[in-house]
Short mmCIF file of C-alpha atoms in Angstrom, two decimals:
data_model
loop_
_atom_site.label_atom_id
_atom_site.label_comp_id
_atom_site.label_asym_id
_atom_site.label_seq_id
_atom_site.Cartn_x
_atom_site.Cartn_y
_atom_site.Cartn_z
CA MET A 1 -60.62 298.69 213.52
CA GLU A 2 -59.60 300.14 216.79
CA GLU A 3 -56.17 298.47 216.59
CA LYS A 4 -55.71 299.63 212.98
CA LYS A 5 -56.27 303.33 213.97
CA LEU A 6 -53.19 303.17 216.02
CA HIS A 7 -51.02 303.12 213.02
CA ALA A 8 -51.59 306.27 210.91
CA THR A 9 -54.48 305.18 208.80
CA ASN A 10 -56.39 308.42 208.10
CA HIS A 11 -55.45 307.91 204.44
CA TYR A 12 -57.25 304.60 204.17
CA MET A 13 -60.83 305.88 203.42
CA HIS A 14 -59.51 308.11 200.51
CA TYR A 15 -56.90 305.76 198.99
CA PRO A 16 -57.18 306.06 195.16
CA ASP A 17 -58.97 303.27 193.26
CA GLU A 18 -56.05 302.57 190.85
CA LYS A 19 -55.60 298.95 189.85
CA ASP A 20 -52.33 296.98 190.12
CA ILE A 21 -50.28 299.37 192.15
CA PRO A 22 -46.94 297.78 192.93
CA THR A 23 -46.31 297.58 196.64
CA TYR A 24 -43.19 299.79 196.15
CA LEU A 25 -45.45 302.59 194.83
CA ALA A 26 -48.33 302.07 197.29
CA TYR A 27 -47.36 305.15 199.36
CA GLY A 28 -44.99 308.03 199.17
CA PHE A 29 -42.30 306.95 201.58
CA ARG A 30 -41.77 303.45 200.04
CA PRO A 31 -39.85 304.23 196.79
CA ILE A 32 -38.03 307.14 198.35
CA PHE A 33 -36.73 305.10 201.35
CA LEU A 34 -35.87 302.14 198.89
CA LEU A 35 -33.67 304.67 196.85
CA LEU A 36 -32.44 307.04 199.56
CA ALA A 37 -30.67 304.45 201.75
CA PRO A 38 -28.46 303.08 198.88
CA TYR A 39 -27.99 306.61 197.49
CA MET A 40 -26.68 307.78 200.82
CA ILE A 41 -24.24 304.84 200.68
CA ILE A 42 -23.25 305.40 197.03
CA THR A 43 -22.86 309.17 197.24
CA MET A 44 -20.54 308.99 200.24
CA ILE A 45 -18.38 306.45 198.49
CA LEU A 46 -18.32 308.68 195.38
CA TRP A 47 -17.44 311.67 197.31
CA GLY A 48 -14.61 309.62 199.07
CA LEU A 49 -13.20 308.74 195.56
CA VAL A 50 -13.48 312.41 194.48
CA TRP A 51 -11.65 313.80 197.59
CA ALA A 52 -9.07 310.98 197.29
CA GLY A 53 -8.36 312.12 193.74
CA ILE A 54 -9.30 308.65 192.36
CA LEU A 55 -12.39 309.89 190.61
CA SER A 56 -12.10 313.05 188.48
CA ILE A 57 -15.28 315.23 188.48
CA PRO A 58 -14.45 318.88 188.10
CA PHE A 59 -17.93 320.09 189.34
CA MET A 60 -17.44 323.36 187.50
CA ASP A 61 -14.08 323.86 189.21
CA ASP A 62 -15.83 324.19 192.63
CA THR A 63 -15.97 320.74 194.13
CA LEU A 64 -16.44 321.81 197.77
CA THR A 65 -19.56 324.01 196.90
CA TRP A 66 -21.17 321.35 194.94
CA HIS A 67 -20.51 318.71 197.56
CA VAL A 68 -22.19 320.90 200.15
CA TYR A 69 -25.03 321.50 197.76
CA GLU A 70 -25.77 317.77 197.06
CA MET A 71 -25.54 316.84 200.71
CA ILE A 72 -28.10 319.68 201.62
CA PHE A 73 -30.50 319.93 198.61
CA GLY A 74 -30.12 316.50 196.93
CA ILE A 75 -30.97 314.66 200.17
CA LEU A 76 -33.61 317.35 201.30
CA THR A 77 -35.92 316.83 198.34
CA ALA A 78 -35.96 313.12 198.91
CA GLY A 79 -36.63 313.57 202.66
CA SER A 80 -39.20 316.23 202.09
CA LEU A 81 -40.95 314.14 199.43
CA ALA A 82 -41.22 311.12 201.71
CA PHE A 83 -42.33 313.23 204.71
CA LEU A 84 -44.95 315.21 202.84
CA THR A 85 -46.52 312.54 200.62
CA THR A 86 -46.80 310.36 203.71
CA GLY A 87 -47.73 312.97 206.37
CA ILE A 88 -50.14 315.33 204.53
CA PRO A 89 -52.79 312.76 203.75
CA GLU A 90 -52.81 311.77 207.47
CA LEU A 91 -52.90 315.38 208.66
CA PHE A 92 -55.65 316.35 206.29
CA PRO A 93 -58.12 313.53 206.11
CA GLY A 94 -59.87 313.60 202.80
CA MET A 95 -56.75 314.31 200.73
CA VAL A 96 -56.09 311.57 198.15
CA PRO A 97 -52.64 309.86 198.83
CA PHE A 98 -50.10 310.29 196.02
CA VAL A 99 -49.45 306.71 194.70
CA GLY A 100 -49.01 304.51 191.66
CA LYS A 101 -48.09 306.07 188.32
CA ARG A 102 -48.19 309.64 189.53
CA LEU A 103 -45.70 308.77 192.26
CA LYS A 104 -43.57 306.93 189.75
CA TYR A 105 -43.19 310.02 187.62
CA ILE A 106 -42.05 312.29 190.52
CA ILE A 107 -39.47 309.65 191.65
CA ILE A 108 -38.12 309.63 188.09
CA LEU A 109 -37.76 313.35 188.35
CA TRP A 110 -35.80 313.04 191.60
CA VAL A 111 -33.56 310.37 190.14
CA ALA A 112 -33.07 312.60 187.08
CA GLY A 113 -31.95 315.49 189.27
CA ARG A 114 -29.39 313.25 191.04
CA VAL A 115 -28.07 311.94 187.77
CA GLY A 116 -27.91 315.48 186.35
CA PHE A 117 -26.00 316.62 189.36
CA TRP A 118 -23.23 314.05 188.94
CA PHE A 119 -22.97 314.88 185.26
CA ILE A 120 -23.27 318.74 185.75
CA ASP A 121 -19.92 319.30 183.73
CA TYR A 122 -21.62 317.67 180.64
CA LEU A 123 -25.19 318.92 181.10
CA GLY A 124 -24.50 322.40 182.36
CA VAL A 125 -25.88 324.33 185.38
CA TYR A 126 -29.20 325.36 183.57
CA ILE A 127 -30.40 321.79 183.05
CA VAL A 128 -29.47 320.65 186.47
CA ALA A 129 -31.13 323.73 187.89
CA ALA A 130 -34.38 323.08 185.96
CA LEU A 131 -34.44 319.39 187.11
CA ASN A 132 -33.81 320.23 190.74
CA LEU A 133 -36.07 323.29 191.03
CA ALA A 134 -38.86 321.46 189.29
CA MET A 135 -38.66 318.78 191.99
CA LEU A 136 -38.94 321.35 194.73
CA ALA A 137 -41.67 323.36 193.03
CA TRP A 138 -43.71 320.12 192.82
CA LEU A 139 -43.20 319.54 196.60
CA ILE A 140 -44.53 323.06 197.20
CA TRP A 141 -47.55 322.40 195.00
CA PHE A 142 -48.23 319.25 196.78
CA ALA A 143 -48.04 320.97 200.16
CA LYS A 144 -50.41 323.77 199.08
CA ASP A 145 -53.25 322.12 201.19
CA ALA A 146 -51.14 322.84 204.27
CA VAL A 147 -50.59 326.51 203.19
CA LEU A 148 -54.24 327.10 202.16
CA ASP A 149 -55.70 325.50 205.28
CA LYS A 150 -57.99 328.05 206.82
CA LEU A 151 -56.84 327.14 210.36
CA GLN A 152 -53.14 327.38 209.31
CA ARG A 153 -52.33 324.25 211.38
CA HIS A 154 -49.39 323.16 209.28
CA ALA A 155 -48.79 326.23 207.05
CA SER A 156 -45.37 326.75 208.38
CA LEU A 157 -44.09 323.67 206.59
CA GLY A 158 -45.28 325.09 203.23
CA TYR A 159 -43.83 328.47 203.91
CA SER A 160 -40.48 326.79 204.77
CA LEU A 161 -40.44 324.93 201.57
CA VAL A 162 -41.06 328.16 199.65
CA SER A 163 -38.19 329.90 201.36
CA ILE A 164 -35.91 326.87 200.55
CA PHE A 165 -36.96 327.08 196.90
CA ILE A 166 -36.15 330.71 196.73
CA ILE A 167 -32.72 329.94 198.27
CA GLU A 168 -32.01 327.12 195.86
CA ALA A 169 -32.90 329.27 192.92
CA TRP A 170 -30.55 332.02 194.28
CA PHE A 171 -27.80 329.35 194.53
CA PHE A 172 -28.25 328.31 190.99
CA ALA A 173 -28.33 331.96 189.81
CA SER A 174 -24.95 332.38 191.68
CA GLN A 175 -23.48 329.33 189.97
CA ALA A 176 -24.65 330.59 186.63
CA GLY A 177 -23.04 333.98 187.16
CA LEU A 178 -26.47 335.73 187.43
CA ALA A 179 -26.05 336.59 191.15
CA ALA A 180 -23.05 338.05 192.95
CA THR A 181 -23.33 336.17 196.25
CA ASP A 182 -20.86 333.36 196.78
CA GLY A 183 -22.36 329.96 196.62
CA LEU A 184 -21.01 328.68 199.96
CA THR A 185 -22.55 331.68 201.70
CA ILE A 186 -25.87 330.88 200.15
CA LEU A 187 -25.67 327.30 201.25
CA LYS A 188 -25.11 328.47 204.89
CA VAL A 189 -28.38 330.30 204.55
CA ALA A 190 -30.00 327.16 203.01
CA LEU A 191 -28.75 325.10 206.05
CA GLY A 192 -30.52 327.56 208.40
CA ALA A 193 -33.77 327.14 206.46
CA ILE A 194 -33.46 323.39 206.45
CA VAL A 195 -32.94 323.40 210.28
CA VAL A 196 -36.12 325.44 210.67
CA LEU A 197 -37.95 322.89 208.52
CA ILE A 198 -36.54 320.08 210.59
CA LEU A 199 -37.56 321.71 213.87
CA LEU A 200 -41.13 322.21 212.49
CA ALA A 201 -41.40 318.70 211.11
CA LEU A 202 -39.99 317.21 214.34
CA ARG A 203 -42.72 318.73 216.38
CA ARG A 204 -45.25 316.75 214.32
CA VAL A 205 -43.13 313.55 214.23
CA ASN A 206 -42.74 313.73 218.11
CA MET A 207 -46.46 314.14 218.57
CA GLU A 208 -47.25 311.12 216.57
CA ALA A 209 -44.31 308.84 217.45
CA VAL A 210 -44.14 309.46 221.23
CA ASN A 211 -47.82 309.23 221.92
CA GLU A 212 -48.02 306.08 219.72
CA LEU A 213 -45.08 304.69 221.67
CA MET A 214 -46.67 305.42 225.06
CA GLU A 215 -50.00 303.88 223.99
CA ASP A 216 -48.10 300.72 222.98
CA LYS A 217 -46.32 300.57 226.26
CA GLY A 218 -49.31 301.35 228.38
CA ILE A 219 -47.93 304.56 229.69
CA ASP A 220 -50.82 306.61 231.09
CA ASP A 221 -49.75 310.20 229.98
CA ILE A 222 -49.87 312.51 226.98
CA TYR A 223 -46.90 314.02 225.27
CA VAL A 224 -47.33 317.63 224.09
CA SER A 225 -44.82 319.28 221.81
CA ARG A 226 -45.16 322.85 222.92
CA PRO A 227 -45.13 325.46 220.14
CA PRO A 228 -43.41 328.27 222.23
CA LYS A 229 -40.27 326.24 222.63
CA THR A 230 -40.09 325.28 218.95
CA ASN A 231 -40.92 328.75 217.90
CA LEU A 232 -38.16 330.24 220.04
CA ALA A 233 -35.64 327.80 218.57
CA VAL A 234 -36.85 328.63 215.02
CA PHE A 235 -36.44 332.35 215.73
CA ALA A 236 -33.02 331.81 217.17
CA VAL A 237 -31.90 329.82 214.10
CA ILE A 238 -33.30 332.38 211.69
CA LEU A 239 -31.52 335.16 213.64
CA PHE A 240 -28.24 333.26 213.63
CA THR A 241 -28.47 332.65 209.91
CA LEU A 242 -29.24 336.34 209.13
CA VAL A 243 -26.41 337.63 211.25
CA GLU A 244 -24.03 335.06 209.82
CA PHE A 245 -24.95 336.19 206.26
CA LEU A 246 -24.80 339.85 206.90
CA TYR A 247 -22.04 340.24 209.64
CA PRO A 248 -20.12 336.89 209.63
CA GLN A 249 -17.17 338.43 211.60
CA ASN A 250 -19.26 340.18 214.34
CA SER A 251 -18.74 338.84 217.76
CA ALA A 252 -22.40 339.06 218.53
CA LEU A 253 -22.75 335.99 216.24
CA GLY A 254 -20.87 333.87 218.80
CA TRP A 255 -23.32 334.75 221.58
CA LEU A 256 -26.22 334.06 219.15
CA GLY A 257 -24.71 330.70 218.50
CA LEU A 258 -24.71 329.94 222.22
CA ALA A 259 -28.31 331.20 222.59
CA THR A 260 -29.48 329.12 219.47
CA GLY A 261 -27.86 325.95 220.96
CA ALA A 262 -29.65 326.67 224.26
CA ALA A 263 -32.96 327.38 222.55
CA ILE A 264 -32.85 324.03 220.54
CA LEU A 265 -31.83 322.01 223.60
CA ALA A 266 -34.75 323.42 225.66
CA ILE A 267 -37.06 321.55 223.30
CA THR A 268 -35.88 318.37 224.98
CA GLY A 269 -37.74 319.58 228.08
CA ASP A 270 -41.04 318.42 226.47
CA TYR A 271 -39.95 314.85 227.01
CA ILE A 272 -40.25 315.43 230.84
CA LEU A 273 -43.90 314.62 231.55
CA LYS A 274 -45.85 315.31 234.59
CA ASP A 275 -46.67 311.81 235.69
CA GLU A 276 -44.46 309.40 233.78
CA PHE A 277 -40.69 309.16 233.01
CA ILE A 278 -40.24 308.41 229.27
CA LEU A 279 -36.50 309.26 228.85
CA ASN A 280 -35.60 305.62 229.23
CA GLN A 281 -37.54 304.89 226.08
CA PRO A 282 -35.11 304.34 223.07
CA PHE A 283 -37.30 306.19 220.56
CA VAL A 284 -37.44 309.19 222.89
CA LEU A 285 -33.69 309.16 223.11
CA TYR A 286 -33.45 308.72 219.31
CA LEU A 287 -35.50 311.83 218.67
CA ALA A 288 -33.86 313.76 221.45
CA SER A 289 -30.38 313.07 219.92
CA ILE A 290 -31.45 315.07 216.88
CA LEU A 291 -31.94 318.24 219.04
CA VAL A 292 -28.77 317.46 221.02
CA MET A 293 -26.69 317.34 217.85
CA LEU A 294 -28.29 320.51 216.35
CA SER A 295 -27.76 322.24 219.82
CA ALA A 296 -24.18 321.18 220.00
CA GLY A 297 -23.44 322.45 216.49
CA TYR A 298 -24.74 326.04 217.04
CA ALA A 299 -23.21 326.15 220.54
CA LEU A 300 -19.78 325.01 219.46
CA MET A 301 -19.80 327.34 216.51
CA GLY A 302 -20.58 330.18 218.88
CA TRP A 303 -17.69 329.17 221.12
CA ALA A 304 -15.35 329.03 218.02
CA LEU A 305 -16.47 332.56 217.03
CA LEU A 306 -15.73 334.00 220.45
CA ASP A 307 -12.41 332.24 220.94
CA ASP A 308 -9.74 333.68 218.71
CA LYS A 309 -7.63 330.52 219.19
CA MET A 310 -10.33 328.34 217.70
CA ASP A 311 -10.61 328.24 213.86
CA SER A 312 -13.12 325.25 213.74
CA ILE A 313 -16.45 326.66 212.90
CA ASN A 314 -16.87 324.71 209.68
CA HIS A 315 -15.87 321.46 211.38
CA PHE A 316 -18.42 322.10 214.18
CA ARG A 317 -21.05 322.77 211.63
CA HIS A 318 -20.96 319.03 210.87
CA PHE A 319 -22.82 318.58 214.22
CA ILE A 320 -25.68 320.09 212.42
CA THR A 321 -25.24 318.61 209.02
CA SER A 322 -23.89 315.02 209.59
CA GLY A 323 -25.33 314.86 213.09
CA GLY A 324 -28.66 316.75 213.49
CA VAL A 325 -29.78 316.69 209.77
CA GLY A 326 -28.50 313.10 209.16
CA LEU A 327 -30.14 311.78 212.29
CA ALA A 328 -33.44 313.63 211.37
CA TYR A 329 -33.57 311.67 208.16
CA LEU A 330 -32.59 308.37 209.69
CA VAL A 331 -34.93 308.53 212.67
CA VAL A 332 -37.87 309.51 210.46
CA MET A 333 -37.03 306.68 208.05
CA ILE A 334 -36.99 304.24 211.01
CA ILE A 335 -40.30 305.60 212.51
CA ILE A 336 -42.11 305.65 209.19
CA GLY A 337 -40.68 302.25 208.34
CA TRP A 338 -42.39 300.78 211.42
CA ILE A 339 -45.75 302.75 211.79
CA HIS A 340 -46.59 303.29 208.14
CA THR A 341 -46.16 299.60 207.31
CA GLY A 342 -48.71 298.66 209.83
CA ARG A 343 -46.34 297.75 212.72
CA HIS A 344 -45.74 298.93 216.20
CA LEU A 345 -42.63 301.06 216.92
CA THR A 346 -39.97 298.60 217.84
CA SER A 347 -36.35 299.20 219.12
CA ASN A 348 -33.71 296.58 218.87
CA ILE A 349 -30.01 296.04 218.52
CA TYR A 350 -30.27 297.23 214.85
CA THR A 351 -32.02 300.56 215.54
CA HIS A 352 -29.59 301.10 218.46
CA LEU A 353 -26.55 300.66 216.18
CA MET A 354 -27.88 302.87 213.54
CA ILE A 355 -28.20 305.88 215.95
CA ILE A 356 -25.04 305.22 217.83
CA LEU A 357 -22.98 304.78 214.72
CA MET A 358 -24.30 308.03 213.20
CA ILE A 359 -23.48 309.89 216.41
CA VAL A 360 -19.99 308.29 216.46
CA ALA A 361 -19.41 309.25 212.77
CA THR A 362 -20.43 312.83 213.58
CA LEU A 363 -18.10 313.00 216.58
CA MET A 364 -15.26 311.76 214.47
CA ARG A 365 -15.91 314.32 211.77
CA SER A 366 -16.76 317.36 213.89
CA LEU A 367 -14.00 317.05 216.47
CA ILE A 368 -11.21 316.85 214.04
CA PRO A 369 -9.73 320.19 215.44
CA PHE A 370 -8.78 318.42 218.61
CA PHE A 371 -7.17 315.44 216.80
CA GLU A 372 -5.52 317.10 213.89
CA GLU A 373 -2.63 314.54 213.81
CA TYR A 374 -5.25 311.98 212.69
CA ILE A 375 -7.05 314.28 210.28
CA SER A 376 -6.86 311.92 207.17
CA GLU A 377 -7.91 308.84 209.16
CA LEU A 378 -10.88 310.76 210.61
CA TYR A 379 -11.98 312.10 207.31
CA LEU A 380 -11.99 308.56 205.83
CA TRP A 381 -13.40 306.61 208.79
CA SER A 382 -16.08 309.16 209.74
CA SER A 383 -17.47 308.80 206.10
CA ILE A 384 -17.42 304.97 206.23
CA VAL A 385 -19.04 304.75 209.65
CA TRP A 386 -21.70 307.28 208.75
CA THR A 387 -22.89 304.99 205.78
CA ILE A 388 -23.16 301.85 207.92
CA PRO A 389 -26.62 302.84 209.50
CA PHE A 390 -28.16 303.00 205.95
CA MET A 391 -26.69 299.54 205.28
CA ILE A 392 -28.29 298.32 208.46
CA TYR A 393 -31.59 300.14 207.35
CA ILE A 394 -31.54 298.18 204.02
CA LYS A 395 -31.15 294.89 205.94
CA VAL A 396 -33.88 295.56 208.49
CA PHE A 397 -36.58 297.60 206.49
CA TYR A 398 -36.35 296.57 202.91
CA SER A 399 -38.69 293.61 203.39
CA PHE A 400 -41.29 295.94 204.96
CA LEU A 401 -40.95 298.45 202.17
CA MET A 402 -41.40 295.84 199.47
CA ASN A 403 -44.36 294.10 201.05
CA PRO A 404 -47.95 295.17 201.86
CA ARG A 405 -48.81 296.61 205.25
CA ALA A 406 -48.73 294.05 208.06
CA ASP A 407 -52.27 295.14 209.14
CA GLY A 408 -53.80 294.58 205.69
CA ILE A 409 -54.57 298.18 205.06
CA LYS A 410 -53.66 299.78 201.68
CA GLY A 411 -50.73 302.09 201.44
#
């Protein structure tokens, strides 16, 4: 039993007594990861066809806005669903895991939201809004135990989801003509809220994954993710987002971008332990790369805002979206794919390639301003390279997701 406790098993004693649960519905992350990896690939191919003019989808005559929406909110709900339905039963022992038929119905709702999105010109904005807001509302309801926890240990996750729900409702109101704010402007606010959610979630992922890794490796030290560093980074991101919304042309925003980049990068200092050196551990580097990409995005946007000769802020923003947010989903999918299927964290050529290729794709997309003569090629190849890590994920992890835990525990 001592060995089993190493692998996130707080849920085990409270696993529901439901008969004949298919393995792919045995825990929250399983169906989501089985669907999310191919959806990432398919959606990127579809967008490539749309931007190339081969596939005609008007998206209410605002293709760019809806592209940004789907890459932010469509993927966010899946990632949040996997993280919360997997993590909350572990963080709050006694909570019954969400599995089986109940899990199937919420997965169907997410799929309906994605299908509705791609057919928005036929279904209309109200139906698509209802499907997607219902999905996020359910996530907030599921996370209510975190918000209502008397000790407020993880309440910030719930509050972040509530703010994201309000922003998404605001976006749909804008697209329906019920709010005057431009849709892209709202989506920039949404991105700030999502970065906050990722920083808060990453603290918890770090605490579990890095300490699990050190125990496996026999490293005699303890990793502590210090709240003040994360809180400072969260404050900086919120401040940058508010100023960009209210005063997008103010030069102060440039300095805030630099400050936000520095605050996020400072979190990597937690990986420098008192007695042991762990920056040579692949999973530590994987997790640190998320922070480096987010930091680079804000810092480079700050530089672009301060330099009149640079008109590249939206290109540099892809360090945050394609890089930081994309890596956050990918790294969490890898970590959960190992630990929550009853296995030890393992790095190999496949996991290395997944991280490296996503970073390469991000560099290709974000640094286009410096290689404008290759703009068409970089648009195309950055999209292709960005999808390859999810193809590798399918190859490596699908057998784990489709089969029972290696240690025999339910879930």
